[in-house]
Amino acid sequence: MDVLAHYHMFDYRARCAVAVTTEIVRALQQRHGLDPLTTIALGRAVSCAALLASSLKNGKEYVHLSFAGDGPLAKVVAECNGDGHCRGYTVPVQLLSVLNLDEGDVLPESVGAAMGASGFVTVTRGLAGESQSTYNAVCDFANGEIAADFARYLTESEQIPSAIAAGVKLASDGSVLASGGMLVQKLGGTVLEEQELIDVEQRMALELNLSDRLVAGETTEDLVRLIQGAGGGYGLLMQRPLIFRCTCSREKMMQALVAFSEEQLKEIRDETGKLEVRCQYCAEARQFRLEELLRH
Ligand SMILES: [Zn+2]
């Protein structure tokens, strides 16, 4: 089961959130038909969204992360709300479909190479159904590898010193074995030595191998114990499930079509054989009859 666990570290001087997102990324891969690299990119982004949502109070509050680069993988979007409901998508869903490769060309070998040399992270915090209450912040990419870009956003835009890791492990056939992320942040009003956070970052970079440890069956507490090191006490504060769930509805999706005139709708119906809207987040298609669209 996917889970978000919240710990204190260094005797309440830092907080640590651990997100296990394996089932969610598996569902997203199947729904969207993601290829291995887009699966890894979206998995990392979903883990980052779940980690950021760890501070939300209720299901109405949500965070929306968008990573947009100048490479062939143009966009990676992930959302999570305070109830742990996650969703997301990539543009395109498969890199091979957009790469007009010549003989001898090589596929991008990393998420960063696919996202491109420059790009930016946009973070939106908001309340469901209330567009005025959203808050936006933008930050340049660190390297396009998602987790480092998100860490840069947290440090530069939210000005909270943060260490972050996010990883996805795939089997040789491309299926998802494990996905997860980990975020360590200094708690307000406490003293966390710069060196302590650097040590955390180093353990995350050199020893953690998060997705390998999840595949091996390690628990969130095992991960926290490893990252904490000998520098103080840690303890579980809160734990809640994470699940894939989309907030789209037939009513909301109908809005995409009601702006068209009767003639335009008939044209679409005659050309495609149907009046259909597909949700970008969950890939579910809903069909409408001309009469019900004209009534709106
Ligand atoms: Zn949907």
Short mmCIF file of C-alpha atoms and ligand atoms in Angstrom, two decimals:
data_model
loop_
_atom_site.label_atom_id
_atom_site.label_comp_id
_atom_site.label_asym_id
_atom_site.label_seq_id
_atom_site.Cartn_x
_atom_site.Cartn_y
_atom_site.Cartn_z
CA MET A 1 0.00 0.00 0.00
CA ASP A 2 1.24 3.49 -0.80
CA VAL A 3 1.81 5.68 2.20
CA LEU A 4 2.94 9.11 3.37
CA ALA A 5 4.75 9.04 6.70
CA HIS A 6 5.80 12.07 8.65
CA TYR A 7 8.67 11.92 11.16
CA HIS A 8 10.59 14.31 13.33
CA MET A 9 14.37 14.06 13.11
CA PHE A 10 17.30 15.45 15.09
CA ASP A 11 15.07 15.62 18.19
CA TYR A 12 12.34 17.78 16.63
CA ARG A 13 14.77 20.14 14.89
CA ALA A 14 13.87 18.80 11.43
CA ARG A 15 10.89 17.15 9.83
CA CYS A 16 11.09 14.26 7.42
CA ALA A 17 8.34 13.11 5.06
CA VAL A 18 8.61 9.77 3.26
CA ALA A 19 6.27 8.96 0.37
CA VAL A 20 5.83 5.49 -1.11
CA THR A 21 4.09 5.93 -4.48
CA THR A 22 4.59 2.56 -6.19
CA GLU A 23 0.90 1.70 -6.76
CA ILE A 24 0.08 5.22 -7.96
CA VAL A 25 2.91 5.24 -10.52
CA ARG A 26 1.88 1.74 -11.67
CA ALA A 27 -1.68 3.01 -12.23
CA LEU A 28 -0.47 6.12 -14.07
CA GLN A 29 1.85 4.06 -16.29
CA GLN A 30 -1.02 1.76 -17.31
CA ARG A 31 -3.61 4.52 -17.78
CA HIS A 32 -1.41 6.78 -19.91
CA GLY A 33 0.68 4.09 -21.61
CA LEU A 34 3.92 5.68 -20.38
CA ASP A 35 7.30 4.45 -21.62
CA PRO A 36 10.16 3.76 -19.17
CA LEU A 37 11.62 7.29 -19.14
CA THR A 38 8.26 9.09 -18.86
CA THR A 39 7.29 6.64 -16.08
CA ILE A 40 10.43 7.55 -14.13
CA ALA A 41 9.89 11.29 -14.69
CA LEU A 42 6.23 11.20 -13.64
CA GLY A 43 6.97 8.91 -10.69
CA ARG A 44 9.55 11.35 -9.32
CA ALA A 45 7.14 14.28 -9.79
CA VAL A 46 4.27 12.45 -8.05
CA SER A 47 6.55 11.67 -5.10
CA CYS A 48 7.59 15.35 -4.90
CA ALA A 49 3.92 16.44 -4.97
CA ALA A 50 3.02 13.95 -2.23
CA LEU A 51 5.93 15.19 -0.10
CA LEU A 52 4.92 18.83 -0.52
CA ALA A 53 1.31 17.91 0.30
CA SER A 54 2.47 16.41 3.61
CA SER A 55 1.97 19.83 5.22
CA LEU A 56 -1.62 20.26 3.95
CA LYS A 57 -4.43 20.20 6.48
CA ASN A 58 -7.37 18.75 4.53
CA GLY A 59 -8.57 17.30 1.24
CA LYS A 60 -9.68 20.66 -0.13
CA GLU A 61 -6.11 21.94 -0.17
CA TYR A 62 -3.88 20.73 -3.00
CA VAL A 63 -0.45 21.26 -4.55
CA HIS A 64 0.21 21.23 -8.30
CA LEU A 65 3.76 20.78 -9.64
CA SER A 66 4.65 21.42 -13.26
CA PHE A 67 8.10 20.80 -14.75
CA ALA A 68 8.43 22.32 -18.23
CA GLY A 69 11.65 22.02 -20.24
CA ASP A 70 12.90 22.71 -23.75
CA GLY A 71 13.67 19.05 -24.52
CA PRO A 72 11.52 16.33 -26.11
CA LEU A 73 9.84 15.62 -22.75
CA ALA A 74 8.07 18.98 -22.69
CA LYS A 75 6.03 18.73 -19.52
CA VAL A 76 5.61 16.64 -16.38
CA VAL A 77 2.67 17.49 -14.11
CA ALA A 78 1.76 16.02 -10.72
CA GLU A 79 -0.86 16.90 -8.11
CA CYS A 80 -1.62 15.78 -4.58
CA ASN A 81 -4.20 16.96 -2.06
CA GLY A 82 -4.38 16.86 1.74
CA ASP A 83 -6.20 13.51 1.63
CA GLY A 84 -3.27 11.94 -0.22
CA HIS A 85 -5.08 11.72 -3.59
CA CYS A 86 -2.50 11.92 -6.40
CA ARG A 87 -2.72 12.25 -10.17
CA GLY A 88 -0.50 13.44 -13.03
CA TYR A 89 0.54 13.23 -16.66
CA THR A 90 3.40 13.87 -19.07
CA VAL A 91 3.53 15.54 -22.50
CA PRO A 92 4.16 13.47 -24.55
CA VAL A 93 3.27 10.20 -22.82
CA GLN A 94 5.88 8.35 -24.90
CA LEU A 95 9.13 9.88 -26.07
CA LEU A 96 9.56 7.57 -29.04
CA SER A 97 6.39 8.91 -30.62
CA VAL A 98 7.84 12.44 -30.88
CA LEU A 99 11.50 11.74 -31.51
CA ASN A 100 12.06 11.56 -35.24
CA LEU A 101 15.23 9.61 -34.79
CA ASP A 102 17.72 9.16 -37.57
CA GLU A 103 19.89 6.09 -37.76
CA GLY A 104 22.63 6.32 -35.17
CA ASP A 105 20.72 8.79 -32.95
CA VAL A 106 20.58 7.84 -29.31
CA LEU A 107 17.62 8.04 -26.97
CA PRO A 108 17.87 10.47 -24.06
CA GLU A 109 19.42 8.37 -21.32
CA SER A 110 18.22 10.36 -18.36
CA VAL A 111 15.16 12.37 -17.36
CA GLY A 112 17.35 15.49 -17.35
CA ALA A 113 18.50 14.84 -20.93
CA ALA A 114 14.87 14.35 -22.02
CA MET A 115 13.61 17.47 -20.20
CA GLY A 116 16.28 19.64 -21.85
CA ALA A 117 19.01 22.04 -20.82
CA SER A 118 16.71 24.73 -19.51
CA GLY A 119 13.27 24.81 -18.01
CA PHE A 120 11.32 25.79 -14.95
CA VAL A 121 9.31 24.40 -12.07
CA THR A 122 5.93 25.96 -11.31
CA VAL A 123 4.33 25.22 -7.97
CA THR A 124 0.69 26.09 -7.36
CA ARG A 125 -0.98 25.78 -3.98
CA GLY A 126 -4.72 26.14 -3.90
CA LEU A 127 -8.14 25.18 -2.65
CA ALA A 128 -10.30 22.90 -4.81
CA GLY A 129 -12.97 24.83 -6.68
CA GLU A 130 -11.66 28.27 -5.68
CA SER A 131 -9.50 29.83 -8.39
CA GLN A 132 -8.83 33.09 -6.52
CA SER A 133 -7.11 31.36 -3.64
CA THR A 134 -4.29 29.85 -5.68
CA TYR A 135 -0.69 30.81 -5.12
CA ASN A 136 1.97 30.41 -7.80
CA ALA A 137 5.76 30.37 -7.69
CA VAL A 138 8.29 29.67 -10.43
CA CYS A 139 11.94 28.60 -10.27
CA ASP A 140 14.52 27.62 -12.91
CA PHE A 141 15.61 23.99 -13.31
CA ALA A 142 18.68 22.78 -11.43
CA ASN A 143 19.34 19.89 -13.86
CA GLY A 144 15.94 18.70 -15.13
CA GLU A 145 16.06 15.54 -13.01
CA ILE A 146 12.89 16.57 -11.09
CA ALA A 147 14.05 16.00 -7.49
CA ALA A 148 16.97 18.45 -7.70
CA ASP A 149 14.74 21.00 -9.45
CA PHE A 150 12.15 20.65 -6.71
CA ALA A 151 14.83 20.99 -4.00
CA ARG A 152 16.01 24.20 -5.67
CA TYR A 153 12.44 25.52 -5.72
CA LEU A 154 12.02 24.81 -1.98
CA THR A 155 15.34 26.41 -1.08
CA GLU A 156 15.08 29.47 -3.34
CA SER A 157 11.35 30.21 -3.56
CA GLU A 158 10.04 28.98 -0.21
CA GLN A 159 13.39 29.68 1.50
CA ILE A 160 13.31 26.48 3.51
CA PRO A 161 16.62 24.59 3.49
CA SER A 162 15.60 21.17 2.14
CA ALA A 163 17.17 17.88 1.15
CA ILE A 164 15.17 15.70 -1.18
CA ALA A 165 15.40 12.35 -2.95
CA ALA A 166 12.94 10.74 -5.35
CA GLY A 167 13.36 7.52 -7.27
CA VAL A 168 11.57 4.96 -9.43
CA LYS A 169 12.82 1.41 -9.99
CA LEU A 170 11.66 -0.42 -13.10
CA ALA A 171 11.90 -4.11 -13.96
CA SER A 172 13.65 -5.08 -17.21
CA ASP A 173 10.24 -5.20 -18.94
CA GLY A 174 9.59 -1.57 -17.89
CA SER A 175 7.02 -2.34 -15.18
CA VAL A 176 7.19 -0.44 -11.88
CA LEU A 177 8.90 -2.24 -8.99
CA ALA A 178 8.99 0.70 -6.58
CA SER A 179 8.61 4.44 -6.43
CA GLY A 180 9.09 6.85 -3.56
CA GLY A 181 10.55 10.06 -2.23
CA MET A 182 11.99 11.58 0.90
CA LEU A 183 12.10 15.19 2.09
CA VAL A 184 14.02 16.58 5.06
CA GLN A 185 13.42 20.18 6.14
CA LYS A 186 14.57 22.28 9.02
CA LEU A 187 11.69 23.02 11.43
CA GLY A 188 10.93 26.69 12.04
CA GLY A 189 12.41 28.28 15.15
CA THR A 190 14.99 25.55 15.70
CA VAL A 191 18.71 25.35 15.12
CA LEU A 192 19.76 22.80 12.56
CA GLU A 193 23.43 23.17 11.78
CA GLU A 194 24.24 23.62 8.11
CA GLN A 195 26.57 20.65 8.40
CA GLU A 196 23.74 18.42 9.66
CA LEU A 197 21.69 19.12 6.53
CA ILE A 198 24.77 18.63 4.32
CA ASP A 199 25.32 15.24 6.01
CA VAL A 200 21.68 14.35 5.28
CA GLU A 201 22.12 15.36 1.64
CA GLN A 202 25.27 13.28 1.36
CA ARG A 203 23.64 10.19 2.86
CA MET A 204 20.72 10.68 0.47
CA ALA A 205 23.07 10.97 -2.51
CA LEU A 206 25.54 8.23 -1.61
CA GLU A 207 23.81 5.64 0.61
CA LEU A 208 20.06 5.92 0.19
CA ASN A 209 19.21 4.31 -3.20
CA LEU A 210 15.60 4.83 -2.15
CA SER A 211 13.80 2.75 -4.76
CA ASP A 212 16.25 -0.19 -4.35
CA ARG A 213 15.59 -0.18 -0.61
CA LEU A 214 11.82 -0.14 -1.17
CA VAL A 215 12.15 -3.11 -3.54
CA ALA A 216 14.13 -4.89 -0.81
CA GLY A 217 11.20 -4.38 1.58
CA GLU A 218 12.65 -1.66 3.81
CA THR A 219 10.08 0.39 5.72
CA THR A 220 9.79 4.18 5.92
CA GLU A 221 11.30 3.93 9.41
CA ASP A 222 14.33 2.03 8.07
CA LEU A 223 14.90 4.89 5.61
CA VAL A 224 14.57 7.58 8.28
CA ARG A 225 16.97 5.72 10.59
CA LEU A 226 19.55 5.55 7.80
CA ILE A 227 19.25 9.24 6.90
CA GLN A 228 19.19 10.42 10.53
CA GLY A 229 22.54 8.81 11.31
CA ALA A 230 23.87 9.15 14.84
CA GLY A 231 22.94 12.82 15.22
CA GLY A 232 19.81 12.57 17.40
CA GLY A 233 16.41 11.01 17.87
CA TYR A 234 13.59 10.51 15.42
CA GLY A 235 9.97 9.43 15.69
CA LEU A 236 6.79 8.89 13.69
CA LEU A 237 4.36 11.82 13.88
CA MET A 238 1.67 10.89 11.37
CA GLN A 239 0.94 8.38 8.63
CA ARG A 240 -1.75 8.29 5.96
CA PRO A 241 -2.44 6.36 2.76
CA LEU A 242 -1.61 7.76 -0.67
CA ILE A 243 -3.80 6.74 -3.61
CA PHE A 244 -4.33 7.53 -7.25
CA ARG A 245 -7.58 9.47 -7.63
CA CYS A 246 -8.69 11.97 -10.24
CA THR A 247 -11.02 14.83 -9.44
CA CYS A 248 -12.52 15.04 -12.93
CA SER A 249 -16.25 14.62 -13.43
CA ARG A 250 -18.65 14.32 -16.34
CA GLU A 251 -19.99 17.76 -15.52
CA LYS A 252 -16.53 19.41 -15.55
CA MET A 253 -15.51 17.67 -18.78
CA MET A 254 -18.68 18.76 -20.50
CA GLN A 255 -17.43 22.36 -20.11
CA ALA A 256 -14.74 21.62 -22.71
CA LEU A 257 -17.44 21.10 -25.33
CA VAL A 258 -20.22 23.53 -24.44
CA ALA A 259 -18.25 26.47 -25.83
CA PHE A 260 -18.64 25.07 -29.36
CA SER A 261 -21.56 26.02 -31.58
CA GLU A 262 -24.09 23.45 -32.81
CA GLU A 263 -22.46 23.48 -36.27
CA GLN A 264 -18.98 22.94 -34.81
CA LEU A 265 -20.20 20.08 -32.61
CA LYS A 266 -21.88 18.41 -35.59
CA GLU A 267 -18.65 18.79 -37.54
CA ILE A 268 -16.63 17.17 -34.74
CA ARG A 269 -19.19 14.35 -34.46
CA ASP A 270 -19.22 13.70 -38.19
CA GLU A 271 -15.43 13.74 -38.41
CA THR A 272 -14.64 11.61 -35.36
CA GLY A 273 -17.86 9.64 -35.05
CA LYS A 274 -18.39 10.85 -31.47
CA LEU A 275 -18.39 13.80 -29.06
CA GLU A 276 -15.73 12.79 -26.59
CA VAL A 277 -13.50 14.44 -24.01
CA ARG A 278 -10.49 12.66 -22.53
CA CYS A 279 -9.20 13.73 -19.12
CA GLN A 280 -5.52 14.68 -19.31
CA TYR A 281 -4.89 13.46 -15.74
CA CYS A 282 -6.52 10.01 -15.72
CA ALA A 283 -6.90 9.33 -19.49
CA GLU A 284 -10.56 8.40 -19.05
CA ALA A 285 -12.78 9.35 -21.96
CA ARG A 286 -16.37 10.47 -21.56
CA GLN A 287 -18.84 10.71 -24.40
CA PHE A 288 -21.70 13.15 -24.75
CA ARG A 289 -24.83 13.35 -26.86
CA LEU A 290 -25.33 16.44 -28.97
CA GLU A 291 -28.71 17.12 -27.32
CA GLU A 292 -27.29 17.26 -23.79
CA LEU A 293 -24.52 19.65 -24.87
CA LEU A 294 -27.02 21.95 -26.58
CA ARG A 295 -29.16 22.06 -23.41
CA HIS A 296 -26.25 23.73 -21.55
ZN ZN B 1 -9.59 12.52 -14.71
#
